[in-house]
Amino acid sequence: MVHELADYERAPEQCHLTEEQLTAALFATAPALFGHVAVDAADQPIGFALWFLNFSTWEGVHGIYLEDLYVRPAARGTGAGRLLLATLAAICVERGYRRLDWWMINWNPAARFYAAIGATPMDEWVPYRLAGPALHELAAQVPAAPTRPDA
C-alpha cells in the first residue's frame, strides 16, 4: 500500500521501499517505526498509518509524528482513516503525549476530513529538507574524530 500512496501522491518513482525494509523497520528488536493496519470485514487491508515518536522541547514530552496515512480509494468514507487517527490519538492520551503531527500535500482533498476532526494546518511553519548531495556535503564538514593510540 505504500507504493499505492506514492502513486496517489504523483511520485511513484520516488518510492523505493521494499517489503524487507518495512518488515525490518517495524519488527526490529527496538523499532523506531510503528504501524497500524485497517482491515475490512473480510480481514483484507484497506489502510495504514506509519508513525514514529518525536519530542517537543517546549512541552517536554514525546508526541507522535504520522509519517503516512493511507486508505485505499474504495474504502474512503468508511471511517477507516478516522479510526486510524483515533487510535493514534488514544496512544497520545494514554502515554501523556500532547501532539499528533503530520504533513499533507497541499492539493489533498483530505484537508476537509482533517478539518472535520479538529486538526488545524500549521502554515506559520515552513518545512525544510536536506537530502542527496547537499546532505553529503554538509556531513563532510564534520572533522574526523581524533584517534586514540590506546584504542
PDB file of C-alpha atoms in Angstrom:
ATOM      1  CA  MET A   1       0.000   0.000   0.000  1.00  0.00           C
ATOM      2  CA  VAL A   2       2.973   2.348   0.433  1.00  0.00           C
ATOM      3  CA  HIS A   3       3.505   2.196  -3.319  1.00  0.00           C
ATOM      4  CA  GLU A   4      -0.212   2.909  -3.839  1.00  0.00           C
ATOM      5  CA  LEU A   5       0.246   6.019  -1.692  1.00  0.00           C
ATOM      6  CA  ALA A   6       3.233   7.085  -3.812  1.00  0.00           C
ATOM      7  CA  ASP A   7       1.075   6.719  -6.932  1.00  0.00           C
ATOM      8  CA  TYR A   8      -1.680   8.776  -5.307  1.00  0.00           C
ATOM      9  CA  GLU A   9       0.836  11.491  -4.384  1.00  0.00           C
ATOM     10  CA  ARG A  10       2.051  11.549  -8.000  1.00  0.00           C
ATOM     11  CA  ALA A  11       5.550  10.381  -7.093  1.00  0.00           C
ATOM     12  CA  PRO A  12       5.779   6.636  -7.748  1.00  0.00           C
ATOM     13  CA  GLU A  13       9.373   6.949  -8.960  1.00  0.00           C
ATOM     14  CA  GLN A  14      10.415   8.277  -5.546  1.00  0.00           C
ATOM     15  CA  CYS A  15       9.179   5.262  -3.578  1.00  0.00           C
ATOM     16  CA  HIS A  16      11.916   2.649  -3.192  1.00  0.00           C
ATOM     17  CA  LEU A  17      10.663   0.889  -0.053  1.00  0.00           C
ATOM     18  CA  THR A  18      10.822  -2.894  -0.144  1.00  0.00           C
ATOM     19  CA  GLU A  19       8.787  -5.352   1.896  1.00  0.00           C
ATOM     20  CA  GLU A  20      12.019  -6.460   3.570  1.00  0.00           C
ATOM     21  CA  GLN A  21      12.897  -2.889   4.593  1.00  0.00           C
ATOM     22  CA  LEU A  22       9.451  -2.251   6.034  1.00  0.00           C
ATOM     23  CA  THR A  23       9.459  -5.556   7.918  1.00  0.00           C
ATOM     24  CA  ALA A  24      12.919  -4.834   9.341  1.00  0.00           C
ATOM     25  CA  ALA A  25      11.877  -1.319  10.439  1.00  0.00           C
ATOM     26  CA  LEU A  26       8.622  -2.401  12.070  1.00  0.00           C
ATOM     27  CA  PHE A  27       9.800  -5.605  13.715  1.00  0.00           C
ATOM     28  CA  ALA A  28      13.340  -4.756  14.827  1.00  0.00           C
ATOM     29  CA  THR A  29      14.422  -5.509  18.385  1.00  0.00           C
ATOM     30  CA  ALA A  30      13.935  -1.838  19.281  1.00  0.00           C
ATOM     31  CA  PRO A  31      11.785  -0.429  16.462  1.00  0.00           C
ATOM     32  CA  ALA A  32      11.741   3.278  15.703  1.00  0.00           C
ATOM     33  CA  LEU A  33       8.806   2.930  13.302  1.00  0.00           C
ATOM     34  CA  PHE A  34       5.338   1.791  14.288  1.00  0.00           C
ATOM     35  CA  GLY A  35       2.292   0.972  12.235  1.00  0.00           C
ATOM     36  CA  HIS A  36      -1.382   0.181  12.283  1.00  0.00           C
ATOM     37  CA  VAL A  37      -3.362  -1.505   9.534  1.00  0.00           C
ATOM     38  CA  ALA A  38      -7.089  -1.100   8.965  1.00  0.00           C
ATOM     39  CA  VAL A  39      -8.862  -4.167   7.606  1.00  0.00           C
ATOM     40  CA  ASP A  40     -12.340  -4.704   6.198  1.00  0.00           C
ATOM     41  CA  ALA A  41     -14.926  -7.305   7.253  1.00  0.00           C
ATOM     42  CA  ALA A  42     -13.116  -9.916   5.133  1.00  0.00           C
ATOM     43  CA  ASP A  43      -9.858  -9.141   7.000  1.00  0.00           C
ATOM     44  CA  GLN A  44      -8.345  -7.526   3.885  1.00  0.00           C
ATOM     45  CA  PRO A  45      -6.074  -4.497   4.408  1.00  0.00           C
ATOM     46  CA  ILE A  46      -7.717  -1.234   3.384  1.00  0.00           C
ATOM     47  CA  GLY A  47      -5.480   1.362   5.016  1.00  0.00           C
ATOM     48  CA  PHE A  48      -2.469   2.013   7.185  1.00  0.00           C
ATOM     49  CA  ALA A  49      -0.768   4.528   9.428  1.00  0.00           C
ATOM     50  CA  LEU A  50       3.016   4.580   9.848  1.00  0.00           C
ATOM     51  CA  TRP A  51       4.385   6.721  12.643  1.00  0.00           C
ATOM     52  CA  PHE A  52       7.284   7.381  14.964  1.00  0.00           C
ATOM     53  CA  LEU A  53       7.942   9.364  18.121  1.00  0.00           C
ATOM     54  CA  ASN A  54       9.066  12.946  18.087  1.00  0.00           C
ATOM     55  CA  PHE A  55       9.859  15.189  21.061  1.00  0.00           C
ATOM     56  CA  SER A  56       8.741  18.695  21.908  1.00  0.00           C
ATOM     57  CA  THR A  57      11.409  20.630  23.746  1.00  0.00           C
ATOM     58  CA  TRP A  58       8.743  23.204  24.654  1.00  0.00           C
ATOM     59  CA  GLU A  59       6.255  20.698  26.051  1.00  0.00           C
ATOM     60  CA  GLY A  60       8.952  18.424  27.460  1.00  0.00           C
ATOM     61  CA  VAL A  61       7.228  15.255  26.250  1.00  0.00           C
ATOM     62  CA  HIS A  62       7.121  12.976  23.252  1.00  0.00           C
ATOM     63  CA  GLY A  63       4.487  13.158  20.572  1.00  0.00           C
ATOM     64  CA  ILE A  64       3.592  11.138  17.522  1.00  0.00           C
ATOM     65  CA  TYR A  65       4.634  12.122  14.038  1.00  0.00           C
ATOM     66  CA  LEU A  66       2.407  10.456  11.484  1.00  0.00           C
ATOM     67  CA  GLU A  67       4.633   9.742   8.502  1.00  0.00           C
ATOM     68  CA  ASP A  68       1.941   8.258   6.296  1.00  0.00           C
ATOM     69  CA  LEU A  69      -1.803   7.718   6.456  1.00  0.00           C
ATOM     70  CA  TYR A  70      -3.403   5.965   3.526  1.00  0.00           C
ATOM     71  CA  VAL A  71      -6.817   4.479   2.879  1.00  0.00           C
ATOM     72  CA  ARG A  72      -7.468   2.691  -0.380  1.00  0.00           C
ATOM     73  CA  PRO A  73      -9.885   4.619  -2.631  1.00  0.00           C
ATOM     74  CA  ALA A  74     -12.677   2.024  -2.377  1.00  0.00           C
ATOM     75  CA  ALA A  75     -12.566   2.260   1.429  1.00  0.00           C
ATOM     76  CA  ARG A  76     -12.546   6.053   1.752  1.00  0.00           C
ATOM     77  CA  GLY A  77     -15.551   7.368   3.623  1.00  0.00           C
ATOM     78  CA  THR A  78     -15.923   4.134   5.622  1.00  0.00           C
ATOM     79  CA  GLY A  79     -14.380   5.543   8.785  1.00  0.00           C
ATOM     80  CA  ALA A  80     -11.092   3.660   8.377  1.00  0.00           C
ATOM     81  CA  GLY A  81      -8.982   6.844   8.282  1.00  0.00           C
ATOM     82  CA  ARG A  82     -10.814   8.290  11.261  1.00  0.00           C
ATOM     83  CA  LEU A  83     -10.260   5.079  13.229  1.00  0.00           C
ATOM     84  CA  LEU A  84      -6.558   5.030  12.390  1.00  0.00           C
ATOM     85  CA  LEU A  85      -6.186   8.637  13.565  1.00  0.00           C
ATOM     86  CA  ALA A  86      -8.342   7.956  16.646  1.00  0.00           C
ATOM     87  CA  THR A  87      -6.042   5.052  17.511  1.00  0.00           C
ATOM     88  CA  LEU A  88      -3.012   7.328  17.370  1.00  0.00           C
ATOM     89  CA  ALA A  89      -4.825   9.994  19.385  1.00  0.00           C
ATOM     90  CA  ALA A  90      -5.643   7.367  22.019  1.00  0.00           C
ATOM     91  CA  ILE A  91      -1.971   6.369  22.215  1.00  0.00           C
ATOM     92  CA  CYS A  92      -1.081  10.025  22.734  1.00  0.00           C
ATOM     93  CA  VAL A  93      -3.624  10.433  25.531  1.00  0.00           C
ATOM     94  CA  GLU A  94      -2.708   7.134  27.194  1.00  0.00           C
ATOM     95  CA  ARG A  95       1.025   7.916  27.189  1.00  0.00           C
ATOM     96  CA  GLY A  96       0.753  11.611  28.046  1.00  0.00           C
ATOM     97  CA  TYR A  97       1.896  12.812  24.630  1.00  0.00           C
ATOM     98  CA  ARG A  98       0.495  16.220  23.778  1.00  0.00           C
ATOM     99  CA  ARG A  99       0.775  16.275  19.997  1.00  0.00           C
ATOM    100  CA  LEU A 100      -0.093  14.267  16.931  1.00  0.00           C
ATOM    101  CA  ASP A 101       1.578  15.906  13.943  1.00  0.00           C
ATOM    102  CA  TRP A 102       1.681  15.217  10.216  1.00  0.00           C
ATOM    103  CA  TRP A 103       2.227  16.914   6.873  1.00  0.00           C
ATOM    104  CA  MET A 104      -0.158  16.823   3.967  1.00  0.00           C
ATOM    105  CA  ILE A 105       0.312  17.655   0.302  1.00  0.00           C
ATOM    106  CA  ASN A 106      -1.499  20.955  -0.278  1.00  0.00           C
ATOM    107  CA  TRP A 107      -3.814  19.582  -3.001  1.00  0.00           C
ATOM    108  CA  ASN A 108      -5.023  16.589  -0.977  1.00  0.00           C
ATOM    109  CA  PRO A 109      -8.823  16.654  -0.546  1.00  0.00           C
ATOM    110  CA  ALA A 110      -8.306  15.027   2.875  1.00  0.00           C
ATOM    111  CA  ALA A 111      -7.885  18.588   4.200  1.00  0.00           C
ATOM    112  CA  ARG A 112     -11.687  18.712   4.645  1.00  0.00           C
ATOM    113  CA  PHE A 113     -11.594  15.474   6.636  1.00  0.00           C
ATOM    114  CA  TYR A 114      -8.759  16.749   8.836  1.00  0.00           C
ATOM    115  CA  ALA A 115     -10.620  19.995   9.498  1.00  0.00           C
ATOM    116  CA  ALA A 116     -13.751  18.000  10.398  1.00  0.00           C
ATOM    117  CA  ILE A 117     -11.889  16.186  13.179  1.00  0.00           C
ATOM    118  CA  GLY A 118     -10.456  19.427  14.548  1.00  0.00           C
ATOM    119  CA  ALA A 119      -6.951  19.343  13.032  1.00  0.00           C
ATOM    120  CA  THR A 120      -5.525  22.705  12.066  1.00  0.00           C
ATOM    121  CA  PRO A 121      -2.897  23.471   9.425  1.00  0.00           C
ATOM    122  CA  MET A 122       0.330  24.965  10.746  1.00  0.00           C
ATOM    123  CA  ASP A 123       1.007  27.391   7.935  1.00  0.00           C
ATOM    124  CA  GLU A 124       3.357  29.517  10.023  1.00  0.00           C
ATOM    125  CA  TRP A 125       5.976  26.734   9.933  1.00  0.00           C
ATOM    126  CA  VAL A 126       7.928  26.105   6.739  1.00  0.00           C
ATOM    127  CA  PRO A 127       9.187  22.555   6.192  1.00  0.00           C
ATOM    128  CA  TYR A 128      12.783  22.099   5.110  1.00  0.00           C
ATOM    129  CA  ARG A 129      14.589  19.024   3.861  1.00  0.00           C
ATOM    130  CA  LEU A 130      18.268  18.260   3.475  1.00  0.00           C
ATOM    131  CA  ALA A 131      18.887  15.304   1.162  1.00  0.00           C
ATOM    132  CA  GLY A 132      21.071  13.972  -1.636  1.00  0.00           C
ATOM    133  CA  PRO A 133      24.310  15.825  -2.478  1.00  0.00           C
ATOM    134  CA  ALA A 134      23.573  18.684  -0.072  1.00  0.00           C
ATOM    135  CA  LEU A 135      23.200  16.195   2.804  1.00  0.00           C
ATOM    136  CA  HIS A 136      26.520  14.569   1.910  1.00  0.00           C
ATOM    137  CA  GLU A 137      28.276  17.931   1.509  1.00  0.00           C
ATOM    138  CA  LEU A 138      27.173  19.063   4.955  1.00  0.00           C
ATOM    139  CA  ALA A 139      28.099  15.717   6.536  1.00  0.00           C
ATOM    140  CA  ALA A 140      31.576  16.013   5.037  1.00  0.00           C
ATOM    141  CA  GLN A 141      32.127  19.202   7.046  1.00  0.00           C
ATOM    142  CA  VAL A 142      32.372  17.258  10.319  1.00  0.00           C
ATOM    143  CA  PRO A 143      36.010  16.930  11.296  1.00  0.00           C
ATOM    144  CA  ALA A 144      37.275  13.393  11.653  1.00  0.00           C
ATOM    145  CA  ALA A 145      37.244  12.197  15.230  1.00  0.00           C
ATOM    146  CA  PRO A 146      40.718  12.078  16.679  1.00  0.00           C
ATOM    147  CA  THR A 147      42.047   8.577  17.165  1.00  0.00           C
ATOM    148  CA  ARG A 148      43.472   7.482  20.475  1.00  0.00           C
ATOM    149  CA  PRO A 149      46.669   5.495  20.285  1.00  0.00           C
ATOM    150  CA  ASP A 150      45.432   3.118  23.013  1.00  0.00           C
ATOM    151  CA  ALA A 151      42.072   2.432  21.340  1.00  0.00           C
TER     152      ALA A 151
END
